Short mmCIF file of C-alpha atoms in Angstrom, two decimals:
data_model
loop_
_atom_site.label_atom_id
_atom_site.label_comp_id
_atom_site.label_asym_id
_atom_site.label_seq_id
_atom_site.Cartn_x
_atom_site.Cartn_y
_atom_site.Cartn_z
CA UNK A 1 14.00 -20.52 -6.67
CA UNK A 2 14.67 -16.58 -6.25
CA UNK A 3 17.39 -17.36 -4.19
CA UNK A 4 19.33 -19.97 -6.89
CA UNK A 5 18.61 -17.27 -9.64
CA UNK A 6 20.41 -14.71 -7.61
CA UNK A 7 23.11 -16.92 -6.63
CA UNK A 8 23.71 -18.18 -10.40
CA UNK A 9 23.78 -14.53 -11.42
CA UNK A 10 25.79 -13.37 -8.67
CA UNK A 11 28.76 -15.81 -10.03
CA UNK A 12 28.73 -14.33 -13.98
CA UNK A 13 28.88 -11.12 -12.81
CA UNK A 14 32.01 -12.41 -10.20
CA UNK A 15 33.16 -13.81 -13.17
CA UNK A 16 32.72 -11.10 -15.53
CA UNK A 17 34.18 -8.69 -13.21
CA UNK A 18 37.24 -11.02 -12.60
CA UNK A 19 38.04 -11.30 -16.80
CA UNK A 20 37.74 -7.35 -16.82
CA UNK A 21 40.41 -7.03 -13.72
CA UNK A 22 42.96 -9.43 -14.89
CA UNK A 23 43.18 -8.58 -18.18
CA UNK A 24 43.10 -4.95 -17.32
CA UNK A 25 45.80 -5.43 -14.93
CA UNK A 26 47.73 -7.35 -17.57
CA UNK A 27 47.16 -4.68 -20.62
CA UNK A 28 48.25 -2.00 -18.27
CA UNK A 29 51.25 -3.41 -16.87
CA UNK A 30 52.65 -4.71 -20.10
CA UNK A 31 51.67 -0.79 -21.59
CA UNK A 32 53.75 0.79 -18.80
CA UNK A 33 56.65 -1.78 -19.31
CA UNK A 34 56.92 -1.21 -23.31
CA UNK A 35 56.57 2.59 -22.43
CA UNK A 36 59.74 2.19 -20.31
CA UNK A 37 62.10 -0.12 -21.94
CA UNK A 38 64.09 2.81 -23.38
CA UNK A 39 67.65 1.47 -24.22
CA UNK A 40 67.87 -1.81 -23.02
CA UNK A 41 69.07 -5.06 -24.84
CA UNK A 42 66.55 -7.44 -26.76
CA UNK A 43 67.42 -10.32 -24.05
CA UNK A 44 66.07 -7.36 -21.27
CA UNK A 45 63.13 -5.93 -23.16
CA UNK A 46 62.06 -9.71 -23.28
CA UNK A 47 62.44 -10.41 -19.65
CA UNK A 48 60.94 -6.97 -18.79
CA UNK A 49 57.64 -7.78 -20.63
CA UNK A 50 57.58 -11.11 -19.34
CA UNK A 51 57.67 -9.62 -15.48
CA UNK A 52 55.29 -6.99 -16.54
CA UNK A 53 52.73 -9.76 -17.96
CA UNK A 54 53.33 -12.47 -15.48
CA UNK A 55 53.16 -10.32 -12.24
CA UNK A 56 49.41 -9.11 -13.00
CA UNK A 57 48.56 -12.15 -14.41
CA UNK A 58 49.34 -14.07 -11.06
CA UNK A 59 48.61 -10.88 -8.21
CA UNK A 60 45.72 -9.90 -9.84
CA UNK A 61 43.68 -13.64 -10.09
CA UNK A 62 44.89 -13.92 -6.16
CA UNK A 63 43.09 -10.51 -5.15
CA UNK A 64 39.89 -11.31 -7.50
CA UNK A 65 39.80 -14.61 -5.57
CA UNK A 66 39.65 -12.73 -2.48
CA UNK A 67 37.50 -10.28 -3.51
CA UNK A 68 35.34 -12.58 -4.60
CA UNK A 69 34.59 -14.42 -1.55
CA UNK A 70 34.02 -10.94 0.62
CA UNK A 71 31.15 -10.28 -2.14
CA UNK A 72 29.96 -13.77 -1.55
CA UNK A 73 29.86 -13.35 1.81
CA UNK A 74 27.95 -10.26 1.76
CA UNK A 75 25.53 -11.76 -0.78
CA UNK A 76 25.13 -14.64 1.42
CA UNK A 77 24.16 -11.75 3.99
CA UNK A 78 22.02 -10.20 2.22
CA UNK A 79 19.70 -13.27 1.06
CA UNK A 80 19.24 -14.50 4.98
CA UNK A 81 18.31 -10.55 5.43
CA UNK A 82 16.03 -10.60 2.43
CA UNK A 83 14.68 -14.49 3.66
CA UNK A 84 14.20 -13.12 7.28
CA UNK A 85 12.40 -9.90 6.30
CA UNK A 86 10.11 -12.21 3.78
CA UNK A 87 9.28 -15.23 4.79
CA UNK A 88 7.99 -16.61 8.18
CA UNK A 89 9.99 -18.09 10.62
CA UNK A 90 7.78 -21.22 11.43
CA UNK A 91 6.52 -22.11 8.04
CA UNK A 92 8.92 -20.97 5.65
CA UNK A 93 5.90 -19.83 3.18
CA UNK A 94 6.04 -16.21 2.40
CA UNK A 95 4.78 -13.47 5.22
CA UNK A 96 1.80 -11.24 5.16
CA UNK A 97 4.64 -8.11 4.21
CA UNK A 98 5.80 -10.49 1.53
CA UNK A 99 2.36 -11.87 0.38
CA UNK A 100 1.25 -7.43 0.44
CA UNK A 101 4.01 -6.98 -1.98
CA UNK A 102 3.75 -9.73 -4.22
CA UNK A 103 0.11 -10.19 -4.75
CA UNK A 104 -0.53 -6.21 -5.55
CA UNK A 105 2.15 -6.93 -8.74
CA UNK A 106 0.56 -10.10 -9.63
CA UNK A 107 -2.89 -8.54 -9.31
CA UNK A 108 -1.49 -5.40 -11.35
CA UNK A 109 0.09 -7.85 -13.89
CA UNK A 110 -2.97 -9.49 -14.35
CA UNK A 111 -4.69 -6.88 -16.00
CA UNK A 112 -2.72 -6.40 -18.44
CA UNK A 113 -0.71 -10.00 -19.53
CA UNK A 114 -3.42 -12.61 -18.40
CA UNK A 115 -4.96 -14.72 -20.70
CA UNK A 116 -7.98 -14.19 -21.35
CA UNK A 117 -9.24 -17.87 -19.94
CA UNK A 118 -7.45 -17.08 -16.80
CA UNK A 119 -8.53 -15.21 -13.89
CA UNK A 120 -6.85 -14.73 -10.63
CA UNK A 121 -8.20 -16.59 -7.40
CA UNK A 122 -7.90 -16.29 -3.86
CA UNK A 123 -8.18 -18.92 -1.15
CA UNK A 124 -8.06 -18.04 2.07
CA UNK A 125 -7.66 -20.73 4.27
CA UNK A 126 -7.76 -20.92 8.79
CA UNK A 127 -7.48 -23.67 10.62
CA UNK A 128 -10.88 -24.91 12.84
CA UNK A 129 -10.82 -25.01 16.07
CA UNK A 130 -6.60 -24.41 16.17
CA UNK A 131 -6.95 -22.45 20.19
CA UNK A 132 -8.36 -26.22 21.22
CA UNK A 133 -5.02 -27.75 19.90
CA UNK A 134 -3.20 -25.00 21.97
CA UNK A 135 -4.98 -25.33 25.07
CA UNK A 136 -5.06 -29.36 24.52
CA UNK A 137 -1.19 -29.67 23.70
CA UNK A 138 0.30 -26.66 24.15
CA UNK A 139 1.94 -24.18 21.47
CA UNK A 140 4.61 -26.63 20.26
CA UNK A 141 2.35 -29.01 18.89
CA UNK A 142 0.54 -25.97 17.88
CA UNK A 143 3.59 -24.83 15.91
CA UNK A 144 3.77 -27.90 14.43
CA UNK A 145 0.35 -28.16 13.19
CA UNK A 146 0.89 -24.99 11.45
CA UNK A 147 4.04 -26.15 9.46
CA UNK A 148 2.11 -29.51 8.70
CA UNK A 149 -0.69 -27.60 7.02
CA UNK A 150 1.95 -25.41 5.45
CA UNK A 151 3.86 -28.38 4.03
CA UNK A 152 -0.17 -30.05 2.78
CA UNK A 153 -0.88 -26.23 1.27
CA UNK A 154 2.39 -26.57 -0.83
CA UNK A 155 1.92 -29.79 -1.94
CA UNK A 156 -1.42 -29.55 -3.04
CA UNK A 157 -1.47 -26.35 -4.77
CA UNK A 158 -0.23 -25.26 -8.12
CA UNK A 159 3.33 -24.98 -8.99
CA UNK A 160 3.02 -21.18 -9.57
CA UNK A 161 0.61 -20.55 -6.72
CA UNK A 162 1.90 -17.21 -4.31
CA UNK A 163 1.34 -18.97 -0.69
CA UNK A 164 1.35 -17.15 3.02
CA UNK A 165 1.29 -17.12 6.08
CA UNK A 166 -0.11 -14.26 7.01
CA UNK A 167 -0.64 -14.76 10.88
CA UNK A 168 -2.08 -16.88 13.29
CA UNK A 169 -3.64 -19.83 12.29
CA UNK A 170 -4.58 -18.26 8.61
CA UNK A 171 -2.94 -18.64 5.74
CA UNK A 172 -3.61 -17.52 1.42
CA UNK A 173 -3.20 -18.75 -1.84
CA UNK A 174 -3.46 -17.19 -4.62
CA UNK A 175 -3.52 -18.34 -8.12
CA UNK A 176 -4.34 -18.48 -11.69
CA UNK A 177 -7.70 -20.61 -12.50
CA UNK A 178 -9.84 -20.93 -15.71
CA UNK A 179 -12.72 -19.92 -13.60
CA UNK A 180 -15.14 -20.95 -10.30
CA UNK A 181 -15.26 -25.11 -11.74
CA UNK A 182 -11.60 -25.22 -11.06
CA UNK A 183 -11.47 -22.70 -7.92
CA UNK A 184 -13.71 -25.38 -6.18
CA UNK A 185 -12.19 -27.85 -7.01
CA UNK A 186 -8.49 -26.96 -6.07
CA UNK A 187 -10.77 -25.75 -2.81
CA UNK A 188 -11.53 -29.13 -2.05
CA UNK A 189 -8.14 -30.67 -2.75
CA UNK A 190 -6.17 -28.67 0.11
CA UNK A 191 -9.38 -29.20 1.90
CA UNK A 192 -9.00 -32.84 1.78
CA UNK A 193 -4.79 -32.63 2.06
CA UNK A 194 -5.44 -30.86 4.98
CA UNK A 195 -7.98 -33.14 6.60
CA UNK A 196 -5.50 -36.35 5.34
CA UNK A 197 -2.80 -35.18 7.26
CA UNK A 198 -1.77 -36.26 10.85
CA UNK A 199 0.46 -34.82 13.02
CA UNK A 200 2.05 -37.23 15.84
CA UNK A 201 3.17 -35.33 18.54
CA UNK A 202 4.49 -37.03 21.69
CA UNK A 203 2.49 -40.01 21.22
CA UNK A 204 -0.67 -38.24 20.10
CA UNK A 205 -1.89 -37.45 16.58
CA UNK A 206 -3.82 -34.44 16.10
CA UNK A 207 -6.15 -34.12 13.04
CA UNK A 208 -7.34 -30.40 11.94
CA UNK A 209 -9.59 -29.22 9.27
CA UNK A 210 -9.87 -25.79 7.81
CA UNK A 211 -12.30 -23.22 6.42
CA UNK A 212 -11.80 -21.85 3.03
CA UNK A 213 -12.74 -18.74 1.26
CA UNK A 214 -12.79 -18.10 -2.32
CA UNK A 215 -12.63 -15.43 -4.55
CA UNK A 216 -12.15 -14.48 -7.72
CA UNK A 217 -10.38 -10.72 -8.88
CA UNK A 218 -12.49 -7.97 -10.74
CA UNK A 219 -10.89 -5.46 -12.59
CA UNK A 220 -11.88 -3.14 -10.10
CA UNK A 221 -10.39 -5.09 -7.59
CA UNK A 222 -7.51 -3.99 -4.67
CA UNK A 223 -5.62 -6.58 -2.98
CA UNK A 224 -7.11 -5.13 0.20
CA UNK A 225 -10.93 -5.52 -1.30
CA UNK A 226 -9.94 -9.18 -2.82
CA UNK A 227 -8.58 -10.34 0.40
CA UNK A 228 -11.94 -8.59 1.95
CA UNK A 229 -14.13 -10.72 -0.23
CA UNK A 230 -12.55 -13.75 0.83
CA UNK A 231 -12.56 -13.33 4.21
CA UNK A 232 -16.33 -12.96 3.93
CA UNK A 233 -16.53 -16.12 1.93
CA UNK A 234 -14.34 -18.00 5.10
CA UNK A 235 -16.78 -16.57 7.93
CA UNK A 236 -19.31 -17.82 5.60
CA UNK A 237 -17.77 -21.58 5.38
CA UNK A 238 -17.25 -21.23 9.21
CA UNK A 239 -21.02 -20.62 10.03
CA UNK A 240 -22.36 -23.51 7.86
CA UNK A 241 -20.34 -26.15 9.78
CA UNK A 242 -16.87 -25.95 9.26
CA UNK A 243 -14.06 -28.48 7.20
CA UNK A 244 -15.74 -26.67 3.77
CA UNK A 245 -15.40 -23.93 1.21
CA UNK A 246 -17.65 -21.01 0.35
CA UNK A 247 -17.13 -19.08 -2.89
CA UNK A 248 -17.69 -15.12 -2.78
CA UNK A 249 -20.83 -13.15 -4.42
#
């Protein structure tokens, strides 16, 4: 969605910066040319202002178009840059680095434009058992596991939900609830899109599960002490069996 916002204003301001040229190149040219017609005839002052308007008016469209496509090129650039430096490679959900930046503003943001029958939640989700998938099937149909449970994470999450990667077999979501009824419950629906999805991989289908922890942000809260809280609340969901949720003190 970033990516079609930048694009979209990346063509009005090609656009805008096109009108300016041409019609700069246009007013200038036809200013020199009436500055210079000195003595000659009405038939040559017309065909001189003509020239001067028609020779911008074609030249300088040609080079805009030109230009144009070098900036799009570089702005095509500079979103696989931005993508690459953002996002992770397997999943295409947003890195830890990107997931660091993000949720600090949205925590930030929070405290000052939330609603007041809002609060901010954090799941923090890792797969059970994911180094017996590895050693059972190897990495690829590790890696795809982990883009499976991506793709169940996306679907089952809120529209507006930030959600990571942020390494391994863990991933994040964070999100805007009215309060712990609703955490738990969006808890148990990725718990249960999760747990409903099979991958088939060379003939096999592998089933996984996952842990969640929950939390939900104080005012006094960091990113780094949210993301602490929930990680307690995961070992916590861990230790009593597995395939559940635990929500934070």
């Amino acid at each position: 969605m970033n990516e079609d916002i930048s694009t979209r204003k990346f063509w009005r301001n090609q656009a805008r910066l096109s009108a300016i040229v041409v019609f700069a190149s246009v007013s200038l040219s036809l200013l020199l040319v009436w500055l210079s017609l000195g003595d000659l005839p009405p038939h040559g002052r017309v065909v001189a202002l003509w020239l001067g308007f028609a020779i911008p008016a074609v030249v300088s469209p040609g080079a805009m178009v030109y230009v144009t496509f070098q900036n799009l090129r570089n702005h095509r650039l500079h979103q696989r840059v931005h993508r690459l430096a953002n996002s992770d490679d397997l999943t295409g959900l947003a890195n830890r680095r990107c997931f660091t930046r993000r949720g600090t503003l949205r925590l930030a943001e929070a405290a000052h434009t939330q609603p007041t029958d809002q609060q901010t939640a954090l799941l923090l989700a890792d797969i059970d058992w994911f180094k017996r998938v590895n050693d059972t099937y190897g990495h690829e149909a590790g890696d795809d596991v982990l883009s499976q449970v991506a793709q169940a994470l996306i679907h089952a999450a809120p529209a507006d939900a930030l959600i990571a990667r942020l390494g391994g077999e863990e991933f994040t979501v964070m999100c805007d609830v009215s309060g712990p009824d609703e955490l738990n419950r969006l808890a148990e629906r990725l718990r249960q899109a999760v747990e409903a999805t099979h991958i088939v991989y060379r003939g096999d289908v592998i089933q996984v599960t996952i842990s969640v922890g929950l939390a939900i942000a104080r005012r006094c809260d960091t990113l780094s002490t949210f993301l602490s809280r929930a990680d307690k609340a995961l070992y916590d969901a861990k230790d009593r069996g597995r395939n559940r949720f635990a929500l934070a003190a």
